mmCIF file of C-alpha atoms in Angstrom:
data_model
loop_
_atom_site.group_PDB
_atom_site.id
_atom_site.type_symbol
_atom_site.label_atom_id
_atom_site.label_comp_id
_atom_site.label_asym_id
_atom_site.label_seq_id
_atom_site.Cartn_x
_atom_site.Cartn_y
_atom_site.Cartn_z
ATOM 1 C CA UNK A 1 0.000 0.000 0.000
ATOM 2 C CA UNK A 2 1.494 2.934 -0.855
ATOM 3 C CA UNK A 3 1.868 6.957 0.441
ATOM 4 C CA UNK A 4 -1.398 8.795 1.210
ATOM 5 C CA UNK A 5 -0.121 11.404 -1.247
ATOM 6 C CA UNK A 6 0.606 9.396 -4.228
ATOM 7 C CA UNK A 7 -3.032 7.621 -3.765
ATOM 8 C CA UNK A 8 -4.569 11.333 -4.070
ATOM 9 C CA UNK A 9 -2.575 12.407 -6.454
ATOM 10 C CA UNK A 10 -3.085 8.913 -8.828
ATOM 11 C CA UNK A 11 -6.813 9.004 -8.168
ATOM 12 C CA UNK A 12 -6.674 12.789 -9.465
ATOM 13 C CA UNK A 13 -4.857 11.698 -12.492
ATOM 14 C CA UNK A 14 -6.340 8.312 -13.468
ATOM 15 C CA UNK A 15 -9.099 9.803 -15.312
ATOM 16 C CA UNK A 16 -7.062 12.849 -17.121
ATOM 17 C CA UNK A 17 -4.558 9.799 -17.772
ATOM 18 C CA UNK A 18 -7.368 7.712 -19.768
ATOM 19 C CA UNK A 19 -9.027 10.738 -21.699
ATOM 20 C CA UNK A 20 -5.247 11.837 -22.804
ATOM 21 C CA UNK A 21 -4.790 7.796 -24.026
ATOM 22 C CA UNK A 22 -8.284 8.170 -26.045
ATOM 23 C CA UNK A 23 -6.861 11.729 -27.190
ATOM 24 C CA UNK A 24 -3.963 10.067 -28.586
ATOM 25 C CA UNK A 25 -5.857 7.504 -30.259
ATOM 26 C CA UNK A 26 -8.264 9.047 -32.403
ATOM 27 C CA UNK A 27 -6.413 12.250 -33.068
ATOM 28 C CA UNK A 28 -3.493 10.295 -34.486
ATOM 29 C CA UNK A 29 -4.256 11.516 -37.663
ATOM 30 C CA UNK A 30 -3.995 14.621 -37.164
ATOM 31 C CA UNK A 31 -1.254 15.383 -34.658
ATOM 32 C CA UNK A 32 1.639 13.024 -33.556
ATOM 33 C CA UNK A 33 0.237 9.643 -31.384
ATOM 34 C CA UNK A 34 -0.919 6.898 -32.574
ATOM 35 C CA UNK A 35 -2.138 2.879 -31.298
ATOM 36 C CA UNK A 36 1.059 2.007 -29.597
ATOM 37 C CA UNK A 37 1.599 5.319 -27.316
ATOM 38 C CA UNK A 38 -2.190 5.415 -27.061
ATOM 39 C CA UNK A 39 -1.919 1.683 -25.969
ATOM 40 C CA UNK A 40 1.169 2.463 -23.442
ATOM 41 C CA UNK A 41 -0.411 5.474 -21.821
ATOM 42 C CA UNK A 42 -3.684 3.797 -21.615
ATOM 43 C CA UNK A 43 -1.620 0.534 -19.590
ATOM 44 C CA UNK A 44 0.581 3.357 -17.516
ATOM 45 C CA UNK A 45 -2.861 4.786 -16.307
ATOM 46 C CA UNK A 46 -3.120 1.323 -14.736
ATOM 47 C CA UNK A 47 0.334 0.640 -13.776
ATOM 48 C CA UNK A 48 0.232 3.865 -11.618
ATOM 49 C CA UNK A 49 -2.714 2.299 -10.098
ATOM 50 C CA UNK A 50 -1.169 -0.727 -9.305
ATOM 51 C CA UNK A 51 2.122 1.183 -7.591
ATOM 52 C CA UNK A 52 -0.224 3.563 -5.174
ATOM 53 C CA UNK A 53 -3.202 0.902 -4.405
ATOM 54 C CA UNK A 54 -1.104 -2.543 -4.582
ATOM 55 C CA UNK A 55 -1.714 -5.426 -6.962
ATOM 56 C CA UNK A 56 -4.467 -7.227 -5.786
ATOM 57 C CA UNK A 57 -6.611 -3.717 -5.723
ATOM 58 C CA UNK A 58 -5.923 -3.393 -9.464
ATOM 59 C CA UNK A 59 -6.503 -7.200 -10.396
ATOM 60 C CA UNK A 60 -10.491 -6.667 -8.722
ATOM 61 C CA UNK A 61 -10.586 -3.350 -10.953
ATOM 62 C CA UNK A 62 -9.400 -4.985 -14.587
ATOM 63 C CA UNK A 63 -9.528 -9.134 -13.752
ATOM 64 C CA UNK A 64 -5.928 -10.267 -15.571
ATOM 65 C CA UNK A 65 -7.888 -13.184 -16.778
ATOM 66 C CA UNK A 66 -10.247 -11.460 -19.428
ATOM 67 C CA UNK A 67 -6.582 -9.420 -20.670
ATOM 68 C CA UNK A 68 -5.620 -12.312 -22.891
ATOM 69 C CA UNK A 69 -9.028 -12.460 -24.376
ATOM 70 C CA UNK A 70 -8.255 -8.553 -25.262
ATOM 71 C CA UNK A 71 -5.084 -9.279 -26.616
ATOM 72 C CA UNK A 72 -6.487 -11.382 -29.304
ATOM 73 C CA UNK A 73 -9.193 -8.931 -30.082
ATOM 74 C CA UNK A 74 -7.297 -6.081 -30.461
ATOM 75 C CA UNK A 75 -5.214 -8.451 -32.836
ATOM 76 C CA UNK A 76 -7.812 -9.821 -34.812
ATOM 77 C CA UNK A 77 -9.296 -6.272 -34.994
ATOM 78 C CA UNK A 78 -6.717 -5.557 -37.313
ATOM 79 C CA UNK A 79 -5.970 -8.870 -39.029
ATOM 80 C CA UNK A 80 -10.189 -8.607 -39.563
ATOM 81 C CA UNK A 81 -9.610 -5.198 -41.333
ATOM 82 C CA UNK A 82 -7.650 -6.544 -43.344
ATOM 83 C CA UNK A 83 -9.619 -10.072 -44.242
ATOM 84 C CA UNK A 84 -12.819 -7.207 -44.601
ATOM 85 C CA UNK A 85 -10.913 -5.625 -47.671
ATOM 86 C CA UNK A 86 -9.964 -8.941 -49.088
ATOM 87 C CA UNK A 87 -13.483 -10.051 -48.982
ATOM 88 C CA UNK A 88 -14.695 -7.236 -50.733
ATOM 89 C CA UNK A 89 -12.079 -7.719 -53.672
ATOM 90 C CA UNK A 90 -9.501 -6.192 -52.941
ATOM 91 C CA UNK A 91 -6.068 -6.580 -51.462
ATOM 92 C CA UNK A 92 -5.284 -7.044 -47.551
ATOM 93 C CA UNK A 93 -5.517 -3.926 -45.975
ATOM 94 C CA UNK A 94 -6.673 -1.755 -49.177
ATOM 95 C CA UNK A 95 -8.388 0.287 -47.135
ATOM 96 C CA UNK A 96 -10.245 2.435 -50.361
ATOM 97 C CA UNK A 97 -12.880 -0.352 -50.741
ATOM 98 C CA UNK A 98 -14.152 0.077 -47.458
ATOM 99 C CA UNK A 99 -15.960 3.309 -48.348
ATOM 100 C CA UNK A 100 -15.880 2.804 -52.106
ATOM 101 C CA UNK A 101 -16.481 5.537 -54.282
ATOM 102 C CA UNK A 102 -15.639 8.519 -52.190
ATOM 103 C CA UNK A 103 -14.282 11.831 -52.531
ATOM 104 C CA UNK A 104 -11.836 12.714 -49.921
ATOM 105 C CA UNK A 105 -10.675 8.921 -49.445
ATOM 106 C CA UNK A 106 -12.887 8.036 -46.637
ATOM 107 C CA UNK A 107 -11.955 4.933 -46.605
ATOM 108 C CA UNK A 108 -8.450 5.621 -45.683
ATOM 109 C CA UNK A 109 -9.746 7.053 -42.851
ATOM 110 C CA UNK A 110 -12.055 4.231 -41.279
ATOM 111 C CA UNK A 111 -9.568 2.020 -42.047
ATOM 112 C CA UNK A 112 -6.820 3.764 -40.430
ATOM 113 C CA UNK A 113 -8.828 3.958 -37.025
ATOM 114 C CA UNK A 114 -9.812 0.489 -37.333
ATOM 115 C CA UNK A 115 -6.429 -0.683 -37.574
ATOM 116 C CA UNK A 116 -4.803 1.748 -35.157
ATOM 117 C CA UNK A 117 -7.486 0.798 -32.880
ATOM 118 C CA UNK A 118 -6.505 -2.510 -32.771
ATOM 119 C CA UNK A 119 -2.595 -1.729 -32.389
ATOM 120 C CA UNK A 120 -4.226 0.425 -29.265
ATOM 121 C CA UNK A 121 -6.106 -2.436 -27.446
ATOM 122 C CA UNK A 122 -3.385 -5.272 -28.322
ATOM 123 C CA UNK A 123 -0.341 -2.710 -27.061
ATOM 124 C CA UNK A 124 -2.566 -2.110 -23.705
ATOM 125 C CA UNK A 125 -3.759 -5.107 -23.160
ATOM 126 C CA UNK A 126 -0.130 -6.758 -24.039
ATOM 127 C CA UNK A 127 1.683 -4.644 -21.166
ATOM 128 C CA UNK A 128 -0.810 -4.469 -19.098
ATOM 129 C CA UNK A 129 -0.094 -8.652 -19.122
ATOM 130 C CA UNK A 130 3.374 -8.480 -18.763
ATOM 131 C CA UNK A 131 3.595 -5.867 -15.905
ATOM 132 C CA UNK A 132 0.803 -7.866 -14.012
ATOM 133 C CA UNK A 133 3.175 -11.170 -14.239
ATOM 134 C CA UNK A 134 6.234 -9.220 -13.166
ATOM 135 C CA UNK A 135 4.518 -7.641 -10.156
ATOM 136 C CA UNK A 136 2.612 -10.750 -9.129
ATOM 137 C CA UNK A 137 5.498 -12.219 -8.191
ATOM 138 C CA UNK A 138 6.709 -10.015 -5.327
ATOM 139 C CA UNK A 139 3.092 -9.799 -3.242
ATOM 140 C CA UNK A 140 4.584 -6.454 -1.521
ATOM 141 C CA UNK A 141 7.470 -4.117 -1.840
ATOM 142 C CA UNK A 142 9.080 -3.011 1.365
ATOM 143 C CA UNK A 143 11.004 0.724 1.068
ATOM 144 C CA UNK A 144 14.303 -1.001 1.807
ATOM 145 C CA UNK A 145 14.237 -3.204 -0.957
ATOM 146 C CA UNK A 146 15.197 -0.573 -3.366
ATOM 147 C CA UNK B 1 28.467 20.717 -47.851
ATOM 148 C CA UNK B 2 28.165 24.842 -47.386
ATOM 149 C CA UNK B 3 24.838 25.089 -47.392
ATOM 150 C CA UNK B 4 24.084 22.735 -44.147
ATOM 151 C CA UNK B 5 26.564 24.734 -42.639
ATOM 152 C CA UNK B 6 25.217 26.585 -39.305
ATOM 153 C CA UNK B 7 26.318 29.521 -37.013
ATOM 154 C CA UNK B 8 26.294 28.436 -33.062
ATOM 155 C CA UNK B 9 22.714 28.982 -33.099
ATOM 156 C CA UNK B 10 20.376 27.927 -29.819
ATOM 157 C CA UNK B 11 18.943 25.061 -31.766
ATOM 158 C CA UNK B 12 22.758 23.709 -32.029
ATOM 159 C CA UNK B 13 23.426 24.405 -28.693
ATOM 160 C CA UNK B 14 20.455 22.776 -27.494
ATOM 161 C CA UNK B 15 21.758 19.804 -29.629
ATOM 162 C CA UNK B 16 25.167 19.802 -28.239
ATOM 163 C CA UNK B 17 23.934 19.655 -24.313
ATOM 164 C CA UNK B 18 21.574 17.606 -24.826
ATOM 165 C CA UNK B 19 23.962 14.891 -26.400
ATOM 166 C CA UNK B 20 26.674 15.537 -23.832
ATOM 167 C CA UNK B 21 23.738 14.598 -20.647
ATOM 168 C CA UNK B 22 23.173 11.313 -23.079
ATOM 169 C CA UNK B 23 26.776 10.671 -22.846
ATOM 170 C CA UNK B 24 27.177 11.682 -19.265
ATOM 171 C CA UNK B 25 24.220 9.405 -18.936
ATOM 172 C CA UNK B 26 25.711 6.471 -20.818
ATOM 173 C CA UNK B 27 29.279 6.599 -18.583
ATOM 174 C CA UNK B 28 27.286 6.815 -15.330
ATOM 175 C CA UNK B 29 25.537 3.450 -16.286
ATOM 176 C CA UNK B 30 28.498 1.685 -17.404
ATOM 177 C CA UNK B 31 30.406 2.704 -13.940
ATOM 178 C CA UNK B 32 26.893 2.472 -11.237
ATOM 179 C CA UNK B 33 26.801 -1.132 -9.410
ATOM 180 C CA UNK B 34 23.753 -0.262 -7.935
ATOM 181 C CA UNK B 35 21.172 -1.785 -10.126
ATOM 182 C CA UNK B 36 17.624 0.828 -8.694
ATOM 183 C CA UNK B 37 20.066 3.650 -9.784
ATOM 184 C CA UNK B 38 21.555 2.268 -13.744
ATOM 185 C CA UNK B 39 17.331 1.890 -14.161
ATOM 186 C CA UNK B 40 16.641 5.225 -13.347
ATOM 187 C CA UNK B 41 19.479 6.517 -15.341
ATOM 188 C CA UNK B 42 17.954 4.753 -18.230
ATOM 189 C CA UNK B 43 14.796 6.351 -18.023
ATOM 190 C CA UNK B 44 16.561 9.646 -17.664
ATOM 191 C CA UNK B 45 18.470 8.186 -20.730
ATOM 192 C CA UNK B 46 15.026 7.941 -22.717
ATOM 193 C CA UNK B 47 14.041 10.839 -21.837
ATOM 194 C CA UNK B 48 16.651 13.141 -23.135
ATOM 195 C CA UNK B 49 16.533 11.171 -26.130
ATOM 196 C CA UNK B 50 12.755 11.681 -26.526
ATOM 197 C CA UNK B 51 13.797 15.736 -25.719
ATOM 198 C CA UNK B 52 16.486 14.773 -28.820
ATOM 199 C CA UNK B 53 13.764 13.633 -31.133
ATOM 200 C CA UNK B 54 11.850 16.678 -31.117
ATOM 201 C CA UNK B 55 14.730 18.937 -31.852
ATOM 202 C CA UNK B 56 15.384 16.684 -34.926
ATOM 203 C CA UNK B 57 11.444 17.391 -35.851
ATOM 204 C CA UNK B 58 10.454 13.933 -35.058
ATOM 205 C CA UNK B 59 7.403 14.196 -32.709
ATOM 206 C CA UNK B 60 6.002 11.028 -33.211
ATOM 207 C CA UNK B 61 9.572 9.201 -32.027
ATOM 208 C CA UNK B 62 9.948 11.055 -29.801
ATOM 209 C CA UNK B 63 6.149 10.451 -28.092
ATOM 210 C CA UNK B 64 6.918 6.610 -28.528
ATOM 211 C CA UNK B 65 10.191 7.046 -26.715
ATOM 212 C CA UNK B 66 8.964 9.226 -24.021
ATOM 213 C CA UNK B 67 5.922 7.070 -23.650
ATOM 214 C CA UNK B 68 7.707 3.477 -24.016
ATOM 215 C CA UNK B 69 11.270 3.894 -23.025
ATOM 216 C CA UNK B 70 11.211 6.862 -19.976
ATOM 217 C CA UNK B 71 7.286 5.209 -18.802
ATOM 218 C CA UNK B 72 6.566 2.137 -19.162
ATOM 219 C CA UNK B 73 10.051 0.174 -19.999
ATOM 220 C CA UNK B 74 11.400 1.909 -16.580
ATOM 221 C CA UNK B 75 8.832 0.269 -14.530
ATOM 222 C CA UNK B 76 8.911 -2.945 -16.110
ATOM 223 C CA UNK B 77 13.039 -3.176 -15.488
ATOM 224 C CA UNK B 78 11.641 -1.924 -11.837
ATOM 225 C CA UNK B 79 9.597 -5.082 -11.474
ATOM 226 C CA UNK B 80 11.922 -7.583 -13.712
ATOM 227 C CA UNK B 81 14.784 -6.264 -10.676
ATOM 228 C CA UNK B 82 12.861 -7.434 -7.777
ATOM 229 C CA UNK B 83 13.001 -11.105 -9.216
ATOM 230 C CA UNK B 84 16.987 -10.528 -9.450
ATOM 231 C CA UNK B 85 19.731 -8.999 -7.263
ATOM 232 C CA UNK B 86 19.740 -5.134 -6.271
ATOM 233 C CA UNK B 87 23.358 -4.552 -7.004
ATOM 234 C CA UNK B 88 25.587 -5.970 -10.521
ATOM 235 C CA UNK B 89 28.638 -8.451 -9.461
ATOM 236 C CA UNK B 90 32.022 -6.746 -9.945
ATOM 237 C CA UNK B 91 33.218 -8.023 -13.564
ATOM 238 C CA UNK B 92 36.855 -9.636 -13.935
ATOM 239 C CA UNK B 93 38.977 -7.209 -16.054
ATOM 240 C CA UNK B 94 40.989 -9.860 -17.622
ATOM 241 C CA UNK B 95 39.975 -9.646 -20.921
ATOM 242 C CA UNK B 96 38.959 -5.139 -21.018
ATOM 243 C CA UNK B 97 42.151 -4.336 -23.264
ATOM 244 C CA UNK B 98 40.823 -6.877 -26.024
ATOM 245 C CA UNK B 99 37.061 -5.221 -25.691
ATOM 246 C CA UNK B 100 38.616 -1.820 -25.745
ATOM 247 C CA UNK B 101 40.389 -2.586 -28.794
ATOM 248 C CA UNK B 102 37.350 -3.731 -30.587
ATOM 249 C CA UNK B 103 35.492 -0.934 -29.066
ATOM 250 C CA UNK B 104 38.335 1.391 -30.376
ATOM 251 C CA UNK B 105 38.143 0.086 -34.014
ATOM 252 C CA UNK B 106 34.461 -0.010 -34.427
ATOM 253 C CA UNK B 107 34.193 3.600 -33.111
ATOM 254 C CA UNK B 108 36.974 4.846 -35.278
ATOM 255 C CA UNK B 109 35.064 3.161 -38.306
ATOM 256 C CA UNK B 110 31.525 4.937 -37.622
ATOM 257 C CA UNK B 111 33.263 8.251 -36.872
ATOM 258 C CA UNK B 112 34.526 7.343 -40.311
ATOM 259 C CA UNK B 113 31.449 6.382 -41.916
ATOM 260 C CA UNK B 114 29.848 9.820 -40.521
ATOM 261 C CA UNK B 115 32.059 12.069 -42.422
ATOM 262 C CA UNK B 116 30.298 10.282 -45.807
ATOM 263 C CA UNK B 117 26.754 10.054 -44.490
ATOM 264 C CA UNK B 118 24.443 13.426 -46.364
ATOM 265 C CA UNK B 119 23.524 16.491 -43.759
ATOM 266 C CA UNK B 120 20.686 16.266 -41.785
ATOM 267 C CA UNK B 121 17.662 17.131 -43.827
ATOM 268 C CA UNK B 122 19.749 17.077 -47.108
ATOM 269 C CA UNK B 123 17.104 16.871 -49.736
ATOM 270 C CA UNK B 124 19.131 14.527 -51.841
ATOM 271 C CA UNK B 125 19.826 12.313 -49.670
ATOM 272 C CA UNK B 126 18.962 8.738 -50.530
ATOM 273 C CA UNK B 127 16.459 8.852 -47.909
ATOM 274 C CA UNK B 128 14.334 11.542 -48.681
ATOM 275 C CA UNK B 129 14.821 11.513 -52.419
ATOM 276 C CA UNK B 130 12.939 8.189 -53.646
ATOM 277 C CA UNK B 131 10.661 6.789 -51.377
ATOM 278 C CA UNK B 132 10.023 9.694 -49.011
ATOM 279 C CA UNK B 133 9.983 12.288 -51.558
ATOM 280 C CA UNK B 134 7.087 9.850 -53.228
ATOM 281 C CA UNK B 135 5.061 9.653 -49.988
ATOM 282 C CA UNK B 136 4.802 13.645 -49.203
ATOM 283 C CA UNK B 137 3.778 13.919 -52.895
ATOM 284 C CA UNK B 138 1.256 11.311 -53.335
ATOM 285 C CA UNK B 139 -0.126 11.720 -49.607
ATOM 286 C CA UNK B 140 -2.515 14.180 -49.469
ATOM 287 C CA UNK B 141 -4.024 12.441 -53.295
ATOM 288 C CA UNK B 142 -3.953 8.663 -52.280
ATOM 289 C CA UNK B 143 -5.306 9.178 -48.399
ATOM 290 C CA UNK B 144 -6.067 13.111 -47.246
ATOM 291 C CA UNK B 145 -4.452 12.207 -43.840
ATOM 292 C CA UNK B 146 -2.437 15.321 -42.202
ATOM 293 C CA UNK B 147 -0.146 13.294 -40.133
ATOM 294 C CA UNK B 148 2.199 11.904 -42.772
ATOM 295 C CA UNK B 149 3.816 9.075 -40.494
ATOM 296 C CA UNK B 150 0.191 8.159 -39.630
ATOM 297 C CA UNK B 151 -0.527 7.277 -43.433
ATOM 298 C CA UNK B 152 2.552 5.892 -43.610
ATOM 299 C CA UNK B 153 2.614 3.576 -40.601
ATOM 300 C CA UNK B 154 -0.961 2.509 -41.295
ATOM 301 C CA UNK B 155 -1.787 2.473 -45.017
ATOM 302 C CA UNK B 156 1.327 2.578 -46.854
ATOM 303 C CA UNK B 157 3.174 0.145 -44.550
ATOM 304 C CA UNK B 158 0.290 -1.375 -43.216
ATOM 305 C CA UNK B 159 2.111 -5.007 -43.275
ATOM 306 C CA UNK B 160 4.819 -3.455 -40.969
ATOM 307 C CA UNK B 161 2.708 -2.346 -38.322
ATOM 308 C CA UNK B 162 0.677 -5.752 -38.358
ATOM 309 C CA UNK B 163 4.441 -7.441 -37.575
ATOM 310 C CA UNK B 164 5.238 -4.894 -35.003
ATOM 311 C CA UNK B 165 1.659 -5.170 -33.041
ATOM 312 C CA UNK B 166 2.097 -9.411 -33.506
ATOM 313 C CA UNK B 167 5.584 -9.088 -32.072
ATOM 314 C CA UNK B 168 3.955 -6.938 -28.767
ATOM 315 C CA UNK B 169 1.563 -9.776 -28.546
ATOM 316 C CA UNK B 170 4.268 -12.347 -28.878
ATOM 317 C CA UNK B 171 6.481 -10.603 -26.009
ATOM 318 C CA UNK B 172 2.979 -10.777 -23.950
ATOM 319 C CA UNK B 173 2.811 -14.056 -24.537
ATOM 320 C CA UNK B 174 6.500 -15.128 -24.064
ATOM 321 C CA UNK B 175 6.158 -13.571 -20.370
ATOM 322 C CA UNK B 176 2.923 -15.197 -20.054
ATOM 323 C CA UNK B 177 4.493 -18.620 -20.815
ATOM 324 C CA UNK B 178 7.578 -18.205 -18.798
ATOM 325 C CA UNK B 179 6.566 -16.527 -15.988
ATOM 326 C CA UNK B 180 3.548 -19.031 -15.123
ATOM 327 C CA UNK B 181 0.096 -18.973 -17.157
ATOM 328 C CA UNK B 182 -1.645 -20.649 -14.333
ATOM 329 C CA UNK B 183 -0.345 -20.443 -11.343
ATOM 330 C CA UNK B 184 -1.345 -16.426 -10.250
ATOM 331 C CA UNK B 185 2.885 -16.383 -8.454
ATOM 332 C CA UNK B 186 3.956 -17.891 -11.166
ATOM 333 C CA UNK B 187 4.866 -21.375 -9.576
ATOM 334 C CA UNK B 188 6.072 -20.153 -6.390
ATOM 335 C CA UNK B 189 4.184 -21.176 -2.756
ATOM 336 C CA UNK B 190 0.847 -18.909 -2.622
ATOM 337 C CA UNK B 191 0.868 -17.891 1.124
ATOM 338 C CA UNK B 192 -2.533 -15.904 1.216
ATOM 339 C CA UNK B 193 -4.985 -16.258 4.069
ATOM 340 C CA UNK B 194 -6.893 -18.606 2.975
ATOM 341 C CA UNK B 195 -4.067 -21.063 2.104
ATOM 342 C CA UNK B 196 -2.317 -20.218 5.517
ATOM 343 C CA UNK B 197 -5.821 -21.275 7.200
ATOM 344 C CA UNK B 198 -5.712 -24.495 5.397
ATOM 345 C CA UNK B 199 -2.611 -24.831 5.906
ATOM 346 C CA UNK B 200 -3.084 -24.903 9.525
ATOM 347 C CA UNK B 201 -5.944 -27.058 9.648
ATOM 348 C CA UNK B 202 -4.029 -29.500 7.924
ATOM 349 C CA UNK B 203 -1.031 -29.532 10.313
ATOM 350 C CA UNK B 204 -3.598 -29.602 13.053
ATOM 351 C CA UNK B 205 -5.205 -32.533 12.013
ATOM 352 C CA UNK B 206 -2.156 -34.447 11.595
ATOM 353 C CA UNK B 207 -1.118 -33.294 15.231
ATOM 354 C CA UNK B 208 -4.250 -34.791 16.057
ATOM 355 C CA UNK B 209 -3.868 -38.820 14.070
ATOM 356 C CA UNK B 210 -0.475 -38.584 15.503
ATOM 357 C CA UNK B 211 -1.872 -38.061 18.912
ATOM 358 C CA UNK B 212 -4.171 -40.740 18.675
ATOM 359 C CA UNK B 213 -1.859 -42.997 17.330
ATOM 360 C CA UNK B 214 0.607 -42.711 20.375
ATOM 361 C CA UNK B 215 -2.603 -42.952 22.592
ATOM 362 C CA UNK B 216 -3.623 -46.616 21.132
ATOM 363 C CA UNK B 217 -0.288 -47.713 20.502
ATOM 364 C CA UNK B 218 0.280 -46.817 24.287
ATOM 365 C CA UNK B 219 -2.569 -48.901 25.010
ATOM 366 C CA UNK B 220 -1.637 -51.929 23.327
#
């Protein structure tokens, strides 16, 4: 459990944390960000959870079991992107068929948040995983361990 | 050559201190035992290197860096540490004039190299001039996306990105596998409460068959 004043100041930032992660994600195309620092800040907002509450408070908020589950979705979000364009006749990950016909290549667009989407939810999901393994092995950090 | 050529001008100095803190950075990890410290350093080590990246006009490296290599990188080493020792064994020197050699040569061969490689932002560099130069034309025609390394990383290179997200998910799962999939410590002895209760219960009832035993075997 950690100091009174880093559980204020993480539940002040948890939420600002999250909104600047979905920021990142959809605005990617118009300003630097993208899936995989959407994905990392989105995980960090968690991870800062995790070092003020302890473990087992952040494994009742977000269950580690369902984060494989997410892993795969986020994957096959943009594998299935992909298989969409092929099924319509084109090649994987033509993204112009998805909104065929248009003038200011809307389906670049779609297809671009679909796909960076799914970088976004695999990325998160991913570290999320791989920091909840590392820190489930230590139950609790003492300060003279560092 | 003249024409890249620049006056001491606060972007360049900017430049210049913030390579010398990477390379103060850099010597401070090689010499720190202390294991809590050489992570921190390399977070500060991202860092400036993020701060790098947006001098060189490179926001979107530099976010990634900032975000992945100072965030979440740091804290990962932080929890990979507590599985290992605090401090690095002192290393035998026997062998440091054969690695300095090597060191020596390779260094002297990319200070080399550098005196051949184009300017920074050199238009005709190989580069820019082909395959770059073809996606700031054709962007704004073939997908009417601003961000230019958005379009790039997604639609243009859309294969690449697939790889790199498959290889997160492949690190995930590589952790996942060695670090225990079904055990939640990973294979080590779960002490929680509920465990410790059973635990006890156990032992007591085993106190209590051994009891009886010695009381019947006493009475035969």
């Amino acid at each position: 459990m950690g100091h009174l004043i880093l559980r204020v100041t993480i539940k002040l930032l948890f939420a600002p944390i999250i909104l600047f992660a979905l920021y990142v994600q959809f605005h990617g195309d118009y300003g630097p960000g993208g899936g995989f620092q959407a994905g990392v800040i989105f995980a960090v907002a968690f991870i800062l959870h995790a070092l003020g509450f302890g473990i087992d408070q952040t494994k009742k908020a977000l269950p580690p079991e369902i984060l494989p589950w997410i892993m795969v979705v986020g994957l096959m979000l943009y594998v299935g992107t992909g298989w969409f364009t092929m099924m319509m006749g084109e090649n994987f990950l033509s993204y112009d068929v998805i909104v065929p016909g248009s003038h200011h290549q809307a389906g670049q667009h779609v297809g671009i948040i679909l796909v960076e989407l799914g970088v976004g939810v695999a990325v998160a999901s991913s570290m999320l995983m791989i920091f909840f393994h590392f820190a489930s092995r230590e139950p609790e950090v003492a300060d003279s361990d560092w | 050559m003249a024409d890249y050529q620049t006056t001491l001008s606060p972007i360049l100095i900017i430049d210049l201190t913030l390579l010398a803190l990477l390379l103060v950075c850099a010597v401070a990890m090689v010499r720190v035992r202390r294991l809590f410290a050489v992570v921190m350093l390399s977070g500060i080590y991202s860092l400036l290197s993020a701060a790098f990246f947006v001098s060189m006009d490179a926001v979107d490296v530099a976010f990634t860096e900032a975000a992945v290599g100072a965030g979440i990188s740091t804290v990962l080493m932080l929890s990979g540490m507590l599985l290992t020792a605090k401090r690095e064994k002192p290393i035998k020197t026997g062998r440091a004039p054969i690695a300095m050699f090597v060191c020596l040569i390779v260094g002297a061969a990319l200070v080399y190299a550098s005196i051949d490689a184009p300017a920074f932002g050199d238009p005709n560099a190989p580069a820019n001039a082909y395959l770059g130069k073809m996606y700031v034309e054709n962007n704004w025609a073939d997908t009417q996306v601003p961000n230019i390394v958005t379009s790039v990383l997604a639609s243009y290179r859309g294969f690449d990105t697939l790889g790199e997200t498959y290889v997160v998910f492949t690190a995930a799962l590589a952790v996942m596998l060695l670090l225990g999939i079904a055990t939640e410590r990973g294979g080590k002895k779960k002490l929680d409460a509920r465990a410790m209760e059973a635990q006890a219960r156990r032992e007591y009832l085993e106190m209590q068959a051994e009891k009886e035993r010695v009381i019947s075997g006493g009475n035969d």
